[in-house]
Short mmCIF file of C-alpha atoms in Angstrom, two decimals:
data_model
loop_
_atom_site.label_atom_id
_atom_site.label_comp_id
_atom_site.label_asym_id
_atom_site.label_seq_id
_atom_site.Cartn_x
_atom_site.Cartn_y
_atom_site.Cartn_z
CA GLU A 1 11.07 -13.50 -22.83
CA VAL A 2 11.34 -11.96 -19.35
CA VAL A 3 14.85 -10.72 -18.52
CA LEU A 4 15.36 -10.36 -14.78
CA MET A 5 17.81 -7.96 -13.20
CA VAL A 6 19.22 -10.46 -10.69
CA PHE A 7 21.54 -9.43 -7.86
CA SER A 8 24.48 -11.38 -9.28
CA SER A 9 24.30 -9.76 -12.74
CA THR A 10 26.88 -7.20 -13.89
CA LEU A 11 24.05 -4.82 -14.79
CA PHE A 12 22.81 -4.81 -11.18
CA LEU A 13 26.25 -4.74 -9.54
CA PHE A 14 27.94 -2.11 -11.70
CA VAL A 15 25.12 0.07 -12.99
CA TYR A 16 21.81 -0.15 -11.14
CA LEU A 17 23.06 -0.50 -7.53
CA PRO A 18 25.72 2.29 -7.65
CA LEU A 19 23.22 4.68 -9.29
CA VAL A 20 20.47 3.89 -6.77
CA LEU A 21 22.78 4.22 -3.76
CA GLY A 22 24.30 7.44 -5.11
CA ILE A 23 20.88 9.07 -5.59
CA TYR A 24 19.53 7.59 -2.33
CA TYR A 25 22.34 8.91 -0.10
CA THR A 26 22.30 12.38 -1.65
CA THR A 27 18.51 12.70 -1.23
CA PRO A 28 17.12 14.35 1.95
CA LEU A 29 15.75 11.82 4.46
CA LYS A 30 12.10 12.81 3.96
CA TYR A 31 12.24 11.96 0.23
CA ARG A 32 14.09 8.64 0.49
CA ASN A 33 10.94 6.51 0.53
CA ALA A 34 9.95 8.09 -2.81
CA VAL A 35 13.40 7.36 -4.26
CA LEU A 36 13.19 3.78 -2.98
CA LEU A 37 9.72 3.34 -4.51
CA ILE A 38 10.83 4.61 -7.94
CA ALA A 39 14.02 2.51 -7.82
CA SER A 40 12.03 -0.59 -6.88
CA LEU A 41 9.49 -0.07 -9.69
CA ILE A 42 12.36 0.28 -12.18
CA PHE A 43 13.95 -2.91 -10.84
CA TYR A 44 10.65 -4.76 -11.08
CA GLY A 45 9.69 -3.25 -14.42
CA TRP A 46 13.02 -4.17 -16.00
CA GLY A 47 11.81 -7.74 -16.36
CA GLU A 48 8.15 -7.16 -17.15
CA PRO A 49 6.88 -3.53 -17.20
CA VAL A 50 3.27 -4.59 -17.85
CA TYR A 51 3.00 -6.28 -14.45
CA ILE A 52 3.89 -3.14 -12.51
CA THR A 53 0.14 -2.45 -12.67
CA ILE A 54 -0.58 -5.70 -10.78
CA MET A 55 1.85 -4.77 -8.02
CA ILE A 56 0.43 -1.24 -7.75
CA LEU A 57 -3.13 -2.64 -7.71
CA SER A 58 -2.28 -5.01 -4.85
CA THR A 59 -0.62 -2.12 -2.99
CA LEU A 60 -3.62 0.18 -3.48
CA ILE A 61 -6.07 -2.52 -2.34
CA ASP A 62 -4.28 -3.04 0.96
CA TYR A 63 -3.53 0.64 1.52
CA VAL A 64 -7.24 1.51 1.16
CA CYS A 65 -8.39 -1.53 3.17
CA GLY A 66 -5.94 -0.65 5.96
CA MET A 67 -7.31 2.91 6.10
CA LEU A 68 -10.91 1.63 6.20
CA VAL A 69 -10.11 -0.93 8.91
CA ASP A 70 -8.62 1.84 11.03
CA LYS A 71 -11.52 4.22 10.34
CA TYR A 72 -14.20 1.69 11.31
CA ARG A 73 -12.23 0.03 14.10
CA ASP A 74 -15.13 0.48 16.55
CA ASN A 75 -17.40 -1.51 14.22
CA LYS A 76 -15.69 -4.92 14.39
CA ARG A 77 -18.04 -6.52 11.89
CA LEU A 78 -17.44 -3.85 9.24
CA ALA A 79 -13.69 -3.70 9.91
CA ARG A 80 -13.51 -7.48 9.51
CA ARG A 81 -15.20 -7.21 6.10
CA PHE A 82 -12.45 -4.92 4.87
CA VAL A 83 -9.88 -7.48 6.05
CA TYR A 84 -11.77 -10.21 4.16
CA CYS A 85 -11.84 -7.93 1.11
CA SER A 86 -8.07 -7.45 1.27
CA VAL A 87 -7.38 -11.17 1.67
CA ALA A 88 -9.87 -12.19 -1.05
CA MET A 89 -8.56 -9.70 -3.61
CA ASN A 90 -4.91 -10.56 -2.99
CA LEU A 91 -5.57 -14.30 -3.16
CA SER A 92 -7.64 -13.75 -6.32
CA LEU A 93 -4.69 -11.99 -8.00
CA LEU A 94 -2.31 -14.71 -6.87
CA GLY A 95 -4.78 -17.45 -7.82
CA PHE A 96 -5.40 -16.12 -11.32
CA PHE A 97 -1.78 -15.65 -12.31
CA LYS A 98 -0.26 -18.63 -10.50
CA TYR A 99 -2.96 -21.32 -10.38
CA SER A 100 -5.49 -20.71 -13.18
CA ASP A 101 -3.78 -23.02 -15.69
CA PHE A 102 -3.41 -25.75 -13.05
CA PHE A 103 -7.17 -25.78 -12.35
CA ILE A 104 -8.04 -25.42 -16.05
CA LYS A 105 -6.02 -28.59 -16.78
CA ILE A 106 -7.91 -30.44 -14.03
CA LEU A 107 -11.30 -29.24 -15.31
CA SER A 108 -10.46 -30.09 -18.93
CA VAL A 109 -10.42 -33.79 -17.98
CA ILE A 110 -14.20 -33.53 -17.37
CA PRO A 111 -16.10 -33.93 -20.69
CA VAL A 112 -18.20 -30.79 -20.09
CA PHE A 113 -15.03 -28.65 -19.86
CA ALA A 114 -13.00 -30.54 -22.48
CA GLY A 115 -12.70 -27.42 -24.65
CA LEU A 116 -10.94 -25.38 -21.95
CA LYS A 117 -7.39 -24.39 -22.88
CA PRO A 118 -4.64 -23.12 -20.55
CA LEU A 119 -4.38 -19.33 -20.57
CA GLY A 120 -0.59 -19.34 -20.63
CA VAL A 121 -0.40 -16.21 -18.47
CA GLU A 122 3.12 -15.26 -17.37
CA LEU A 123 3.63 -15.34 -13.60
CA PRO A 124 4.48 -11.81 -12.33
CA ILE A 125 7.85 -11.68 -10.60
CA GLY A 126 7.59 -11.80 -6.81
CA ILE A 127 3.78 -12.01 -6.68
CA SER A 128 3.89 -14.86 -4.14
CA PHE A 129 5.94 -12.63 -1.85
CA TYR A 130 4.40 -9.19 -2.21
CA THR A 131 0.76 -10.37 -1.98
CA PHE A 132 1.51 -12.14 1.32
CA GLN A 133 3.49 -9.16 2.56
CA SER A 134 0.81 -6.68 1.56
CA MET A 135 -2.25 -8.44 2.97
CA SER A 136 -0.50 -9.23 6.26
CA TYR A 137 -0.41 -5.45 6.81
CA THR A 138 -4.22 -5.20 6.73
CA ILE A 139 -4.54 -8.15 9.13
CA ASP A 140 -2.00 -6.60 11.52
CA VAL A 141 -3.79 -3.23 11.46
CA TYR A 142 -7.05 -5.02 12.34
CA ARG A 143 -5.33 -6.89 15.20
CA ASN A 144 -3.68 -3.67 16.45
CA ASP A 145 -0.29 -5.31 15.84
CA ALA A 146 0.76 -2.57 13.41
CA PRO A 147 0.01 1.15 13.08
CA VAL A 148 -2.03 2.27 10.08
CA GLN A 149 0.04 3.98 7.37
CA LYS A 150 -1.83 7.07 6.17
CA ARG A 151 0.68 8.07 3.51
CA PHE A 152 0.73 6.05 0.32
CA VAL A 153 4.40 6.46 -0.67
CA PRO A 154 5.92 4.86 2.48
CA PHE A 155 3.43 1.99 2.27
CA ALA A 156 4.14 1.46 -1.44
CA ALA A 157 7.88 1.56 -0.70
CA TYR A 158 7.35 -1.18 1.91
CA VAL A 159 5.47 -3.45 -0.54
CA THR A 160 7.81 -2.93 -3.49
CA VAL A 161 11.22 -2.61 -1.77
CA PHE A 162 13.52 -4.27 -4.31
CA PRO A 163 16.06 -6.17 -2.11
CA GLN A 164 13.54 -8.80 -0.96
CA LEU A 165 11.09 -8.61 -3.86
CA ILE A 166 12.15 -11.76 -5.74
CA ALA A 167 13.11 -14.32 -3.09
CA GLY A 168 12.28 -12.87 0.31
CA PRO A 169 12.54 -12.76 3.21
CA ILE A 170 8.84 -11.95 3.64
CA VAL A 171 8.89 -8.78 5.75
CA LYS A 172 5.86 -7.94 7.89
CA TYR A 173 4.92 -4.26 8.06
CA ARG A 174 5.17 -4.08 11.85
CA GLU A 175 8.82 -5.19 11.62
CA ILE A 176 9.88 -2.09 9.67
CA ALA A 177 7.10 0.46 10.36
CA GLU A 178 9.40 2.62 12.48
CA GLN A 179 12.24 2.29 9.97
CA LEU A 180 9.98 3.51 7.16
CA ALA A 181 9.17 6.62 9.20
CA ASP A 182 12.72 7.37 10.36
CA ARG A 183 15.91 5.59 9.36
CA LYS A 184 19.47 6.75 9.08
CA SER A 185 22.31 4.73 7.61
CA SER A 186 25.47 4.59 9.72
CA VAL A 187 28.93 3.68 8.45
CA SER A 188 28.97 0.52 10.59
CA GLN A 189 25.53 -0.56 9.31
CA CYS A 190 26.60 0.01 5.70
CA ALA A 191 29.84 -1.91 6.27
CA GLU A 192 27.87 -4.80 7.75
CA GLY A 193 25.50 -4.63 4.75
CA VAL A 194 28.38 -4.82 2.25
CA LYS A 195 29.89 -7.75 4.14
CA ARG A 196 26.56 -9.61 4.21
CA PHE A 197 25.88 -8.90 0.52
CA ILE A 198 29.32 -10.20 -0.53
CA ALA A 199 28.84 -13.36 1.54
CA GLY A 200 25.49 -13.96 -0.17
CA LEU A 201 26.95 -13.22 -3.60
CA ALA A 202 29.75 -15.75 -2.94
CA LYS A 203 27.20 -18.38 -1.89
CA LYS A 204 25.28 -17.84 -5.11
CA VAL A 205 28.07 -17.43 -7.66
CA LEU A 206 30.94 -19.51 -6.26
CA ILE A 207 29.02 -22.39 -4.66
CA ALA A 208 25.39 -22.67 -5.84
CA ASN A 209 26.03 -22.05 -9.53
CA ASN A 210 28.96 -24.48 -9.68
CA ILE A 211 27.56 -27.31 -7.58
CA GLY A 212 24.33 -26.87 -9.57
CA ARG A 213 26.20 -28.04 -12.67
CA LEU A 214 26.84 -31.39 -10.99
CA TRP A 215 23.13 -31.72 -10.21
CA ASP A 216 22.24 -30.79 -13.81
CA TYR A 217 24.60 -33.48 -15.09
CA ALA A 218 23.20 -36.13 -12.72
CA LYS A 219 19.54 -35.47 -13.48
CA GLU A 220 20.13 -35.65 -17.25
CA LEU A 221 21.72 -39.11 -17.05
CA PRO A 222 19.46 -41.98 -18.22
CA ALA A 223 18.48 -44.24 -15.32
CA GLY A 224 20.33 -47.20 -16.87
CA GLU A 225 23.61 -45.30 -16.95
CA MET A 226 23.43 -43.88 -13.43
CA SER A 227 25.39 -45.58 -10.67
CA VAL A 228 24.22 -45.56 -7.06
CA ALA A 229 27.15 -43.31 -6.17
CA MET A 230 26.21 -40.81 -8.91
CA ALA A 231 22.56 -40.81 -7.77
CA TRP A 232 23.55 -39.92 -4.20
CA LEU A 233 26.13 -37.41 -5.41
CA GLY A 234 23.44 -35.71 -7.54
CA ILE A 235 20.96 -35.61 -4.64
CA THR A 236 23.62 -34.16 -2.32
CA ALA A 237 24.59 -31.59 -4.96
CA PHE A 238 20.95 -30.51 -5.28
CA ALA A 239 20.60 -30.17 -1.49
CA PHE A 240 23.59 -27.83 -1.34
CA GLN A 241 22.71 -26.00 -4.56
CA ILE A 242 19.20 -25.07 -3.38
CA TYR A 243 20.45 -24.04 0.07
CA PHE A 244 23.34 -21.86 -1.10
CA ASP A 245 21.21 -20.33 -3.87
CA PHE A 246 18.25 -19.46 -1.64
CA SER A 247 20.16 -18.46 1.48
CA GLY A 248 22.58 -16.53 -0.73
CA TYR A 249 19.72 -14.44 -2.12
CA SER A 250 18.41 -13.90 1.44
CA ASP A 251 21.85 -12.76 2.59
CA MET A 252 22.10 -10.35 -0.34
CA ALA A 253 18.61 -9.00 0.44
CA ILE A 254 19.46 -8.47 4.12
CA GLY A 255 22.76 -6.81 3.16
CA LEU A 256 21.06 -4.48 0.66
CA GLY A 257 18.46 -3.68 3.32
CA LYS A 258 21.22 -2.57 5.68
CA LEU A 259 22.68 -0.35 2.94
CA LEU A 260 19.27 1.35 2.71
CA GLY A 261 18.89 1.67 6.51
CA PHE A 262 16.58 -1.33 7.07
CA GLU A 263 16.96 -4.36 9.33
CA PHE A 264 15.23 -7.28 7.62
CA PRO A 265 14.53 -10.52 9.54
CA GLU A 266 16.80 -13.54 9.15
CA ASN A 267 15.56 -16.21 6.76
CA PHE A 268 18.00 -19.10 7.33
CA ASN A 269 19.76 -20.42 10.43
CA TYR A 270 21.98 -23.36 9.47
CA PRO A 271 19.00 -25.64 8.63
CA TYR A 272 21.11 -28.70 7.73
CA THR A 273 22.33 -28.91 11.32
CA SER A 274 18.76 -29.60 12.52
CA ARG A 275 18.05 -32.75 14.52
CA SER A 276 14.43 -33.08 13.41
CA VAL A 277 12.13 -31.95 10.60
CA THR A 278 10.29 -29.69 13.06
CA GLU A 279 13.57 -27.96 13.89
CA PHE A 280 14.50 -27.84 10.20
CA TRP A 281 11.40 -25.78 9.38
CA ARG A 282 12.26 -23.36 12.18
CA ARG A 283 15.58 -22.77 10.44
CA TRP A 284 14.70 -22.91 6.70
CA HIS A 285 12.82 -20.02 5.00
CA ILE A 286 11.98 -18.74 8.48
CA SER A 287 9.90 -15.80 7.24
CA LEU A 288 7.52 -18.08 5.29
CA SER A 289 7.13 -20.59 8.13
CA THR A 290 6.47 -17.70 10.53
CA TRP A 291 3.91 -16.18 8.14
CA PHE A 292 1.91 -19.39 7.86
CA ARG A 293 2.08 -19.94 11.61
CA GLU A 294 0.87 -16.42 12.48
CA TYR A 295 -1.76 -15.97 9.77
CA LEU A 296 -3.08 -19.51 9.28
CA TYR A 297 -2.00 -22.10 11.86
CA ILE A 298 -2.77 -20.04 14.99
CA PRO A 299 -6.08 -18.61 13.63
CA LEU A 300 -7.16 -22.19 12.83
CA GLY A 301 -6.59 -23.02 16.51
CA GLY A 302 -2.95 -24.13 16.46
CA ASN A 303 -2.39 -26.87 19.01
CA ARG A 304 -4.91 -25.54 21.53
CA HIS A 305 -7.89 -27.82 20.83
CA GLY A 306 -6.70 -31.39 21.10
CA LYS A 307 -4.59 -33.71 18.99
CA PHE A 308 -7.05 -34.25 16.14
CA LYS A 309 -7.42 -30.51 15.41
CA THR A 310 -3.68 -29.97 15.82
CA TYR A 311 -2.99 -32.61 13.15
CA ARG A 312 -5.77 -31.22 10.96
CA ASN A 313 -4.28 -27.73 11.21
CA LEU A 314 -0.80 -29.02 10.42
CA PHE A 315 -2.15 -30.85 7.38
CA ILE A 316 -3.98 -27.77 6.05
CA VAL A 317 -1.02 -25.45 6.63
CA TRP A 318 1.53 -27.73 5.02
CA ALA A 319 -0.65 -28.67 2.06
CA LEU A 320 -1.09 -24.94 1.38
CA THR A 321 2.62 -24.28 2.01
CA GLY A 322 3.44 -26.83 -0.66
CA PHE A 323 0.89 -25.32 -3.04
CA TRP A 324 2.31 -21.84 -2.37
CA HIS A 325 5.64 -23.03 -3.74
CA GLY A 326 4.17 -23.97 -7.12
CA ALA A 327 1.06 -24.85 -9.10
CA GLY A 328 1.41 -28.61 -9.46
CA TRP A 329 0.57 -31.92 -7.81
CA ASN A 330 4.23 -32.46 -6.96
CA PHE A 331 4.26 -29.29 -4.82
CA LEU A 332 1.00 -30.25 -3.11
CA LEU A 333 2.31 -33.74 -2.37
CA TRP A 334 5.58 -32.23 -1.15
CA GLY A 335 3.59 -30.22 1.41
CA VAL A 336 1.53 -33.27 2.45
CA TYR A 337 4.77 -35.28 2.77
CA PHE A 338 6.11 -32.81 5.33
CA ALA A 339 2.73 -32.63 7.08
CA VAL A 340 2.82 -36.39 7.66
CA ILE A 341 6.39 -36.29 9.01
CA LEU A 342 5.61 -33.35 11.32
CA MET A 343 2.48 -35.10 12.61
CA ALA A 344 4.55 -38.24 13.27
CA GLU A 345 7.14 -36.21 15.18
CA LYS A 346 4.42 -34.60 17.30
CA ALA A 347 2.83 -37.99 17.98
CA PHE A 348 6.00 -39.90 18.91
#
């Protein structure tokens, strides 16, 4: 059984974090990326040491591809091949660990493949986040949106940085390239980081965990015993539980980033105050929505080639967004559901 070192655990709060910060602040600036890399690998390896190799492999792939893209920049065709290589290898890793059993179950319905059995491979922690983060670096280097990183340790520290490893936000390399090269923690930045971390911890422990119990109770009730009021109460509890849990983790990640001298992007902006679904997705899991817009929606053409292609692009992006969240028909249909609503909003 995988045992995660979550931010709200006593092990993290009273042992791991004080030790990491103590070593980090007493280390000369030029060695801090190395300390951060080691600390992040320990954090990741605490739950499943065997999968550290997968993370390092993904990091090596994109580090080498980024170097080759920069080296052969004048040969667009060759440089593009290294980008394709990076994307293909990252998606292959993600596809194998996250989606192989889903497709095996589909194939096993066909008589020819009836003997296929699910592999039962454990999903590596954070693979959905660090593969997206890592391959976006290669794409940005190709586009000249980010400088190439010629030293492996700073790049590996960027991919593995433990505050946002499990639940985001997804940080693009260009957003912290300068901070990786030169960052200094000020007292005011650290104070702001502590304040943000405590706010996130309160969201998670005081609100999400407790209101989640109400949702757990409601969903376990047999349909015949559930009143209309309880059904709506359970749905409302789930809405608040998922928001305070997810945004709480994002707040803790941003706060920890500040303690380490980084400024991570915001991931939530009061999404339940939105007046439309379009606005909601500009406020909820902002880093994921931004990633899909920059690396899929716009390259597909965005809204620049007429209504039909705009709707097609929205459908593709949201179907894949749903599938990114989990390997199941419910996640795919969830993405399609939002695609239809967003297309309707654009149309009317």
